[in-house]
CSV table of C-alpha atoms in Angstrom, one decimal:
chain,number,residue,atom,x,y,z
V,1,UNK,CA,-59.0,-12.6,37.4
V,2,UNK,CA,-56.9,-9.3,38.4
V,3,UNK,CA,-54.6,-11.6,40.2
V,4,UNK,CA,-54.1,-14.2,37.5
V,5,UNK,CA,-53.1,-11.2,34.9
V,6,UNK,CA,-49.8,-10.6,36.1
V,7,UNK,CA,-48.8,-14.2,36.4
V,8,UNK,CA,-50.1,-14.8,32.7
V,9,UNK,CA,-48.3,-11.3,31.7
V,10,UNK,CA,-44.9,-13.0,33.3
V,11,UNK,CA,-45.1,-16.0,31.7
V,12,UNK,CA,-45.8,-14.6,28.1
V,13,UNK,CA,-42.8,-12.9,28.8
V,14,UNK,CA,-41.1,-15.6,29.9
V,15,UNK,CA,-42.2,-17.7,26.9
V,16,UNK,CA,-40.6,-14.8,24.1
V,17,UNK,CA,-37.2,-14.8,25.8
V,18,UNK,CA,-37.1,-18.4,25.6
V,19,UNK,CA,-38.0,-18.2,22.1
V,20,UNK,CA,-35.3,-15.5,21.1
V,21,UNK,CA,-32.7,-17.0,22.9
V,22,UNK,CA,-33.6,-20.1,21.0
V,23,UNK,CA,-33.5,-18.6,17.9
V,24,UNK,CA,-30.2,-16.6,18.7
V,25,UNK,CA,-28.8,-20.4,19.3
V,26,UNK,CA,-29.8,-22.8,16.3
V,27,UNK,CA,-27.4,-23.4,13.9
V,28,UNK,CA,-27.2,-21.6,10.7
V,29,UNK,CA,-29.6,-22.3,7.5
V,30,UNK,CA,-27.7,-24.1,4.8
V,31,UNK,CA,-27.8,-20.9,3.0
V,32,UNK,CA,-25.5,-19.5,5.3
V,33,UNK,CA,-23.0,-22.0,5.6
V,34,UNK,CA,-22.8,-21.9,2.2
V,35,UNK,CA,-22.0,-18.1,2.2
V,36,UNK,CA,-18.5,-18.0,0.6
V,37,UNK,CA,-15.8,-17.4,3.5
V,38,UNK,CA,-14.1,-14.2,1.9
V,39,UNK,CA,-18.3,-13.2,1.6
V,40,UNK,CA,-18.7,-13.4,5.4
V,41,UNK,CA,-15.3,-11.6,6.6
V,42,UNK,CA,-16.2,-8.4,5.1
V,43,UNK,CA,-19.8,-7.6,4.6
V,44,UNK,CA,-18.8,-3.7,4.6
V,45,UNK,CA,-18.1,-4.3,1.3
V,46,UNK,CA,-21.5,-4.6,-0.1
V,47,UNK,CA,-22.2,-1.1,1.0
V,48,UNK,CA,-19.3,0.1,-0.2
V,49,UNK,CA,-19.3,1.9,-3.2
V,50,UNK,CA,-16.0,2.2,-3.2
V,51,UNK,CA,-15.7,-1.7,-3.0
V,52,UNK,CA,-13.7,-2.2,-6.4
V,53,UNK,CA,-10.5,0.1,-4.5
V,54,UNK,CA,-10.3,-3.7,-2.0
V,55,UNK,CA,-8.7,-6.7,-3.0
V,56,UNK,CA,-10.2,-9.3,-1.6
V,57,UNK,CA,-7.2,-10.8,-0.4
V,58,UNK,CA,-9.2,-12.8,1.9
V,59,UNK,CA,-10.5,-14.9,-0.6
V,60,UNK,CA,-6.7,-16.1,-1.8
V,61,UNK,CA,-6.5,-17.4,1.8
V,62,UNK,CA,-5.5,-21.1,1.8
V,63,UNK,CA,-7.7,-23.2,3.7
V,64,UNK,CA,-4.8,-25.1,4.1
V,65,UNK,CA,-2.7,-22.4,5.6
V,66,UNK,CA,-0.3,-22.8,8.4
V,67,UNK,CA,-0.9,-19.8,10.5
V,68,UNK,CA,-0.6,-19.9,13.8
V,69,UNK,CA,-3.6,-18.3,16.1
V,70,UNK,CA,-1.6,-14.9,16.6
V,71,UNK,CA,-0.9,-14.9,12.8
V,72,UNK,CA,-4.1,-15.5,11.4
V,73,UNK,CA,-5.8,-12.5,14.0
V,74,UNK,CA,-3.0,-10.2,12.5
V,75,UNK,CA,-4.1,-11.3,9.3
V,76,UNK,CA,-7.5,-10.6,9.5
V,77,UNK,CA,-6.8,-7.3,11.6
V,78,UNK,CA,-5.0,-6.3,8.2
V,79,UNK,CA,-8.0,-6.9,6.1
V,80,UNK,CA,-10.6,-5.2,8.1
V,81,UNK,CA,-8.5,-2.4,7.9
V,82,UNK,CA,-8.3,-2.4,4.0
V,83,UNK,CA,-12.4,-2.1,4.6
V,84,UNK,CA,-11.4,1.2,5.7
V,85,UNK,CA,-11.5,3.7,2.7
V,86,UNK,CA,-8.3,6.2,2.7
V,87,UNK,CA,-8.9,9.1,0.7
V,88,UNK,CA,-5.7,11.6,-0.2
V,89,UNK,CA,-5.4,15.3,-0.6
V,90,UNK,CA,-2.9,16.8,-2.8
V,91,UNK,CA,-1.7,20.5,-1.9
V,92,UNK,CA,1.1,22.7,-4.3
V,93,UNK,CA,2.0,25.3,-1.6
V,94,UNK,CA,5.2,26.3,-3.3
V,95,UNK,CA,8.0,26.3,-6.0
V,96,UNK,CA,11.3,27.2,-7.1
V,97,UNK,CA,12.9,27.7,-10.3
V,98,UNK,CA,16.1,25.5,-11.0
V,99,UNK,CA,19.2,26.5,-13.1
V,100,UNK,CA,21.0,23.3,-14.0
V,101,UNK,CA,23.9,23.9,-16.7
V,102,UNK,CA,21.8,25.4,-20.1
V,103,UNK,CA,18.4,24.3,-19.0
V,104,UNK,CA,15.8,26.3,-16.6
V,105,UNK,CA,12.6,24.3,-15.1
V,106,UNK,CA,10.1,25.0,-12.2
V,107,UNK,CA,9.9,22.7,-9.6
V,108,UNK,CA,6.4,22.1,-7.8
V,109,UNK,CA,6.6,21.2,-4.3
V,110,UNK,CA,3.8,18.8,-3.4
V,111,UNK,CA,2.5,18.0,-0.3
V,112,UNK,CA,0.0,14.5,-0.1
V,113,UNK,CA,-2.1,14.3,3.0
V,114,UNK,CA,-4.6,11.9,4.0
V,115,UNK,CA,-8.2,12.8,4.9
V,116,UNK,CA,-10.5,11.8,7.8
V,117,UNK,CA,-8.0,12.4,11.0
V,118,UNK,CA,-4.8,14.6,11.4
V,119,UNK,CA,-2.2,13.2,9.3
V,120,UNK,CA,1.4,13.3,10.8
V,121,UNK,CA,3.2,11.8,8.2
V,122,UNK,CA,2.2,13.2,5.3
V,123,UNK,CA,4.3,13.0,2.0
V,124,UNK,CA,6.0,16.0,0.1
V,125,UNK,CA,7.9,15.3,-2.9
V,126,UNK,CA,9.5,17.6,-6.0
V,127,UNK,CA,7.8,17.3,-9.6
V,128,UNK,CA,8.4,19.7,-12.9
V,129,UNK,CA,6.1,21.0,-15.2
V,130,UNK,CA,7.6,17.8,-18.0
V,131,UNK,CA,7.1,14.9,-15.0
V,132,UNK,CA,3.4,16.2,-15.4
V,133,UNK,CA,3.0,16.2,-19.1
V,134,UNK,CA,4.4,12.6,-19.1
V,135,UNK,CA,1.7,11.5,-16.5
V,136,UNK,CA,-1.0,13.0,-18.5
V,137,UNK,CA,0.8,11.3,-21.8
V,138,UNK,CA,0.4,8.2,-20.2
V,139,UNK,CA,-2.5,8.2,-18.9
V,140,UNK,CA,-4.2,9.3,-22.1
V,141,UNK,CA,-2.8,6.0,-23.7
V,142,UNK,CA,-4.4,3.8,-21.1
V,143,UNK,CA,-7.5,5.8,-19.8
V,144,UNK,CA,-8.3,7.7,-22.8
V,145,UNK,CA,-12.5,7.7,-22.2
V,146,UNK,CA,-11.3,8.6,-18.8
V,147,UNK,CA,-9.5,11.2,-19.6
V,148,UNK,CA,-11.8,12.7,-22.3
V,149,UNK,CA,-13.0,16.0,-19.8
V,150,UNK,CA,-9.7,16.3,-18.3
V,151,UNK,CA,-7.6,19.4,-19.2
V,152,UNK,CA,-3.8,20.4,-18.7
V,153,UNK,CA,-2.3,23.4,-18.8
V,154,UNK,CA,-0.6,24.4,-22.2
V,155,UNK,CA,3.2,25.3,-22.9
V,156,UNK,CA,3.6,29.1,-23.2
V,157,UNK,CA,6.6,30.1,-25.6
V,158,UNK,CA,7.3,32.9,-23.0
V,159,UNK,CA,6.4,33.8,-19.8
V,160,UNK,CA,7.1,30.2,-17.7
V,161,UNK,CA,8.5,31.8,-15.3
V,162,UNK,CA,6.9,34.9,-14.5
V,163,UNK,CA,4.7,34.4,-10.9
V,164,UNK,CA,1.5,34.9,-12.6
V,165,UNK,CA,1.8,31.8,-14.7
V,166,UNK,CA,3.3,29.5,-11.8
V,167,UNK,CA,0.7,30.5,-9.5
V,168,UNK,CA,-1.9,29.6,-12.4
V,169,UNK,CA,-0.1,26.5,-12.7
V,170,UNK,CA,0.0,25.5,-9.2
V,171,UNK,CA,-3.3,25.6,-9.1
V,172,UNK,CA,-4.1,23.9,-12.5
V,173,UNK,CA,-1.7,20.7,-11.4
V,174,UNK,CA,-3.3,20.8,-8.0
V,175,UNK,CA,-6.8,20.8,-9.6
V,176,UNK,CA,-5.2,18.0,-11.9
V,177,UNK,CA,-4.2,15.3,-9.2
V,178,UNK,CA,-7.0,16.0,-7.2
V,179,UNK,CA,-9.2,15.0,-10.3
V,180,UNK,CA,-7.5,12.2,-11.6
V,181,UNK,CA,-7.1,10.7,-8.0
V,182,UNK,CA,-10.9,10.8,-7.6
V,183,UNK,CA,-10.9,8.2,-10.7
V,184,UNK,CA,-10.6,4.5,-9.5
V,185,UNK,CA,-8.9,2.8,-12.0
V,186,UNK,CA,-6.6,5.5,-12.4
V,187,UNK,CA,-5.6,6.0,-9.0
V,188,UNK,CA,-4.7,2.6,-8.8
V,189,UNK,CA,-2.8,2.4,-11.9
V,190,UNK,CA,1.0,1.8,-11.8
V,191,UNK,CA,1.4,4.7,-14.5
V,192,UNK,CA,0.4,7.3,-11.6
V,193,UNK,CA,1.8,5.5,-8.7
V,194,UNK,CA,4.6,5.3,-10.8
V,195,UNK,CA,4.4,9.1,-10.9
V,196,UNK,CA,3.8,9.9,-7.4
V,197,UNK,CA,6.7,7.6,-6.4
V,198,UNK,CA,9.3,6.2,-8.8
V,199,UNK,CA,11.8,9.3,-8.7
V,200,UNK,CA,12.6,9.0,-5.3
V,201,UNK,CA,12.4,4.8,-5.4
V,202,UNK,CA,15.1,5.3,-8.4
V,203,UNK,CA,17.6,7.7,-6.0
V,204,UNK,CA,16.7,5.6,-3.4
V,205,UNK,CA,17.7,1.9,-5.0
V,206,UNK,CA,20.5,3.8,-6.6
V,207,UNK,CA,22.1,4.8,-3.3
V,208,UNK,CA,21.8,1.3,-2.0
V,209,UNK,CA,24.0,-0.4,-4.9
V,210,UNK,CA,26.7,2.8,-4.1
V,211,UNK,CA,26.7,1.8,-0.7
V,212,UNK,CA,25.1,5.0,0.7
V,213,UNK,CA,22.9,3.2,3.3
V,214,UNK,CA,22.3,5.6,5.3
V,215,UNK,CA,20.5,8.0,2.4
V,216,UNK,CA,19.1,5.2,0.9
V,217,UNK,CA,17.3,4.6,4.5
V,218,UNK,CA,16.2,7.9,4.9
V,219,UNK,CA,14.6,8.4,1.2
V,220,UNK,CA,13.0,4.9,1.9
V,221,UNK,CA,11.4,5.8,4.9
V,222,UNK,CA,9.8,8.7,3.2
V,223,UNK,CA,8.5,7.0,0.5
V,224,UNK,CA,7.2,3.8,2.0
V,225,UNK,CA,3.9,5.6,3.8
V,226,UNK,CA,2.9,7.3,0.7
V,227,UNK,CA,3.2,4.4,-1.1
V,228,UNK,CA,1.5,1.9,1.3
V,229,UNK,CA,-1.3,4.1,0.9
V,230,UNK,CA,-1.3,4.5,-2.7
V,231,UNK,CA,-1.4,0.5,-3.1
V,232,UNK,CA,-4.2,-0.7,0.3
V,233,UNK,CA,-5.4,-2.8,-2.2
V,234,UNK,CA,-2.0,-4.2,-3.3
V,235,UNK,CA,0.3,-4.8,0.1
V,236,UNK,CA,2.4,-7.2,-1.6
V,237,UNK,CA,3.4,-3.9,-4.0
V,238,UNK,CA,5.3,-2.9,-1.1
V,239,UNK,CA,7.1,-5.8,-0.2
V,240,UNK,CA,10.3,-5.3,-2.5
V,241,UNK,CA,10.7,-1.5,-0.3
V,242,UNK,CA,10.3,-2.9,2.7
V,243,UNK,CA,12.9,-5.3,2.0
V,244,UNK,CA,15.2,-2.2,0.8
V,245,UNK,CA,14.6,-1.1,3.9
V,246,UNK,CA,15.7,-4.2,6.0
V,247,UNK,CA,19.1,-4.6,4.0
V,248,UNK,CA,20.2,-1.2,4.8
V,249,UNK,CA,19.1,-1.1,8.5
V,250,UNK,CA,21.4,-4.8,8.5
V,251,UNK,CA,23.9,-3.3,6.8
V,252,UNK,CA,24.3,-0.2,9.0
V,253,UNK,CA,24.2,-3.2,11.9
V,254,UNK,CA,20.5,-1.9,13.4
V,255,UNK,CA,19.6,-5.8,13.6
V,256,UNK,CA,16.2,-4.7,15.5
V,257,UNK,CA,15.1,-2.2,12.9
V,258,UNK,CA,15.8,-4.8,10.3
V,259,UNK,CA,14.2,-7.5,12.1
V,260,UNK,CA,11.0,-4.9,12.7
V,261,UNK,CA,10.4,-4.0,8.9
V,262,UNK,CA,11.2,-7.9,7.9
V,263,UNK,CA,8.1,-8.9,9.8
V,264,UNK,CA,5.8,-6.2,7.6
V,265,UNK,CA,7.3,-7.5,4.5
V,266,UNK,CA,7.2,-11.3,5.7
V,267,UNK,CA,3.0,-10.7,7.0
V,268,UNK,CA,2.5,-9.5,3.8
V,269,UNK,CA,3.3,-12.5,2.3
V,270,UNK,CA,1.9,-14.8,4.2
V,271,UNK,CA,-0.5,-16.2,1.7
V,272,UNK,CA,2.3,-15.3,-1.5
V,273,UNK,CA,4.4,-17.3,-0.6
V,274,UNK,CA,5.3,-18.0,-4.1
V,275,UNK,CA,6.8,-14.5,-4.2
V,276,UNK,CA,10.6,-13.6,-5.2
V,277,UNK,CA,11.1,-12.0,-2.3
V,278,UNK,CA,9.5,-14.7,0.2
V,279,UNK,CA,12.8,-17.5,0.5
V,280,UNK,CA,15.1,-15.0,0.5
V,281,UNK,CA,13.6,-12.8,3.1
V,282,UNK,CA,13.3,-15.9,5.1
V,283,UNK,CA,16.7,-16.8,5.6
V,284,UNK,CA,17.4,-13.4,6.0
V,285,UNK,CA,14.8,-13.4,9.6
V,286,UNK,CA,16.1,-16.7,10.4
V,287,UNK,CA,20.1,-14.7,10.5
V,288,UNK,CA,18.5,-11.6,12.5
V,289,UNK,CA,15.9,-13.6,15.0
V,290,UNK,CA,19.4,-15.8,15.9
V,291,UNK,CA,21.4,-12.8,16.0
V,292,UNK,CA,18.8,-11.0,18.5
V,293,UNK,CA,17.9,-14.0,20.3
V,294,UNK,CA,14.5,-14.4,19.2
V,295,UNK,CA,13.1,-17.6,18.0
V,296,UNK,CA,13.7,-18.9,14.6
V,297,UNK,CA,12.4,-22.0,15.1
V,298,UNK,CA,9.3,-21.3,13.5
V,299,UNK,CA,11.3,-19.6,10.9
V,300,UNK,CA,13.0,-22.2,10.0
V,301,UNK,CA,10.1,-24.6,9.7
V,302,UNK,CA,8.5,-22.2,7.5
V,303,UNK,CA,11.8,-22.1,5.3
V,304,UNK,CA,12.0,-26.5,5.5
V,305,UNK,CA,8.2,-26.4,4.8
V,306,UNK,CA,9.0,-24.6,1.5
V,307,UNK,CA,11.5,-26.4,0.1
V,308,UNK,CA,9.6,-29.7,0.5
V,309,UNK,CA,6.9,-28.2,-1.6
V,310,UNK,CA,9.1,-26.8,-4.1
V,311,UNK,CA,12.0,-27.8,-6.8
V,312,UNK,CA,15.3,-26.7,-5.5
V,313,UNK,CA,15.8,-23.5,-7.8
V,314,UNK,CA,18.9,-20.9,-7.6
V,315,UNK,CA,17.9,-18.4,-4.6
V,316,UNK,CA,18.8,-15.0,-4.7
V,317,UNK,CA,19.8,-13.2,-1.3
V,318,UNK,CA,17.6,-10.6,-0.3
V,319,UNK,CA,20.1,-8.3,-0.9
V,320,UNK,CA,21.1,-9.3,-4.5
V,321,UNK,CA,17.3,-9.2,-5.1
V,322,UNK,CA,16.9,-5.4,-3.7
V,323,UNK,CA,19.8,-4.1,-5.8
V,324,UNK,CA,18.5,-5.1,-8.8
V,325,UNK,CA,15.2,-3.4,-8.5
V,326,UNK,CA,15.0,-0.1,-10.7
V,327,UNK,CA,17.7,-1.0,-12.8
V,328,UNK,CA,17.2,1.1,-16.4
């Protein structure tokens, strides 16, 4: 009997492995397989309760797409780390008053990091006290229930520039961003992107159609981190800078730089590729994978691919595209 109970224990134990590994190995229930695709590639978002901040891009995924293996991993790669919430921090360390002909203004220096590791590239742009009562104008219109408990700091008839009320201020806008950022639907809003961003987008585009590449470059480099991570839940958004951004490395002649921000714009449209900017930034990797001796093969079956499915329709160049962004 005592030598039988070990044999018996081993085979019991035997018998349960056989049944997990069974188990581990059956095919899914029906319930399961019916579990929608964009469901199944990002479960995080259940838990999330931050889950309305992620557009399920996933979900606009053509079932018909033509990815290749490499493209669809990048792809997916992209949307696990829009799973990843990205918080900001908004810091007013600064100021300095202007004198510009008759008119005097403060200008508050603001500095936008990100939270959760050390951020090396954070952000730090120039706004006045009048680029903040436009903001809360507008946001008012649009998010007025929102906005109900929200306060801003009143005009003074005298005394704006005395370092009492700027260091009141500088605390009060701080206080400001960092309260209206911690709403959703506002921090996704174009009114306050438009805020955080626009002024420098405006120089930058204008610099462009003068033919100052070079400046244009360098304000559009500063400007396309903050705003790829005011929009993780919109990556086409950033597609039309990205494109700035590859017509003035081409037209300086840096075909590898061009031919490196291209290929962000292009994977961002993999599954838009209905977009304005999708045909004519095409043709314009197709010029720079030649020129650099990489293949354009595939980029050139993407472009014949397109035009099958489509209506020949007037094309603008990628170019004639970016210089008419931010037009007034």
């Amino acid at each position: 009997m005592d030598q039988d109970s070990p044999c018996t224990a081993e085979r019991e134990l035997l018998e349960a492995v056989s049944r997990i590994t069974t188990s581990s190995t059956t095919s899914p229930s029906d319930e399961e397989e019916n579990q929608p695709k964009a469901e199944i590639s990002c479960q995080v978002r259940k838990e999330n309760p931050e889950k309305d901040d992620i557009q399920v891009s996933s979900a606009t995924l053509s079932p018909n797409s033509s990815m290749t293996t490499k493209e669809l991993q990048e792809y997916w790669r992209n949307e696990k780390r829009q799973c990843k919430q990205i918080k900001l921090l908004f810091e007013i360390p600064s100021t300095r008053i202007v004198e510009h002909h008759l008119s005097k203004y403060v200008m508050y220096k603001i500095i936008i990091l990100q939270t959760g590791s050390f951020d090396s590239n954070k952000s730090v742009i120039e706004r006045r006290y009048s680029d903040f009562e436009k903001l809360h104008r507008n946001l008012l219109e649009e998010f007025s229930e929102e906005m109900e408990d929200v306060t801003f700091p009143k005009k003074t008839l005298t005394g704006n520039f005395t370092e009492e009320i700027i260091n009141e201020r500088k605390l009060a806008f701080k206080d400001y961003l960092r309260l209206v950022y911690s709403m959703k639907y506002i921090r996704r809003s174009k009114k306050f992107i438009d805020f955080l961003t626009r002024p420098e987008l405006q120089e930058a585009y204008g610099c462009l159609r003068g033919g100052q590449y070079t400046k244009a470059l360098e304000i559009l480099l500063e400007v396309i981190g903050l705003q790829e991570r005011l929009t993780r839940g919109n990556p086409v958004s950033v597609v039309p800078t990205l494109c700035a951004i590859v017509v003035c490395h081409k037209d300086l002649e840096n075909p590898a730089s061009a031919f490196e921000y291209g290929e962000k714009a292009l994977s961002r449209l993999r599954v838009h590729t209905s977009h304005r900017y999708y045909i004519p930034l095409l043709e314009t990797m197709i010029t720079l994978a030649y020129e650099l001796g990489k293949d354009f093969l595939s980029l050139q079956e993407k472009l014949e691919e397109w035009k099958t499915k489509k209506d020949p329709i007037r094309v603008f160049t990628l170019k004639e595209l970016a210089v008419r962004e931010y037009v007034q």
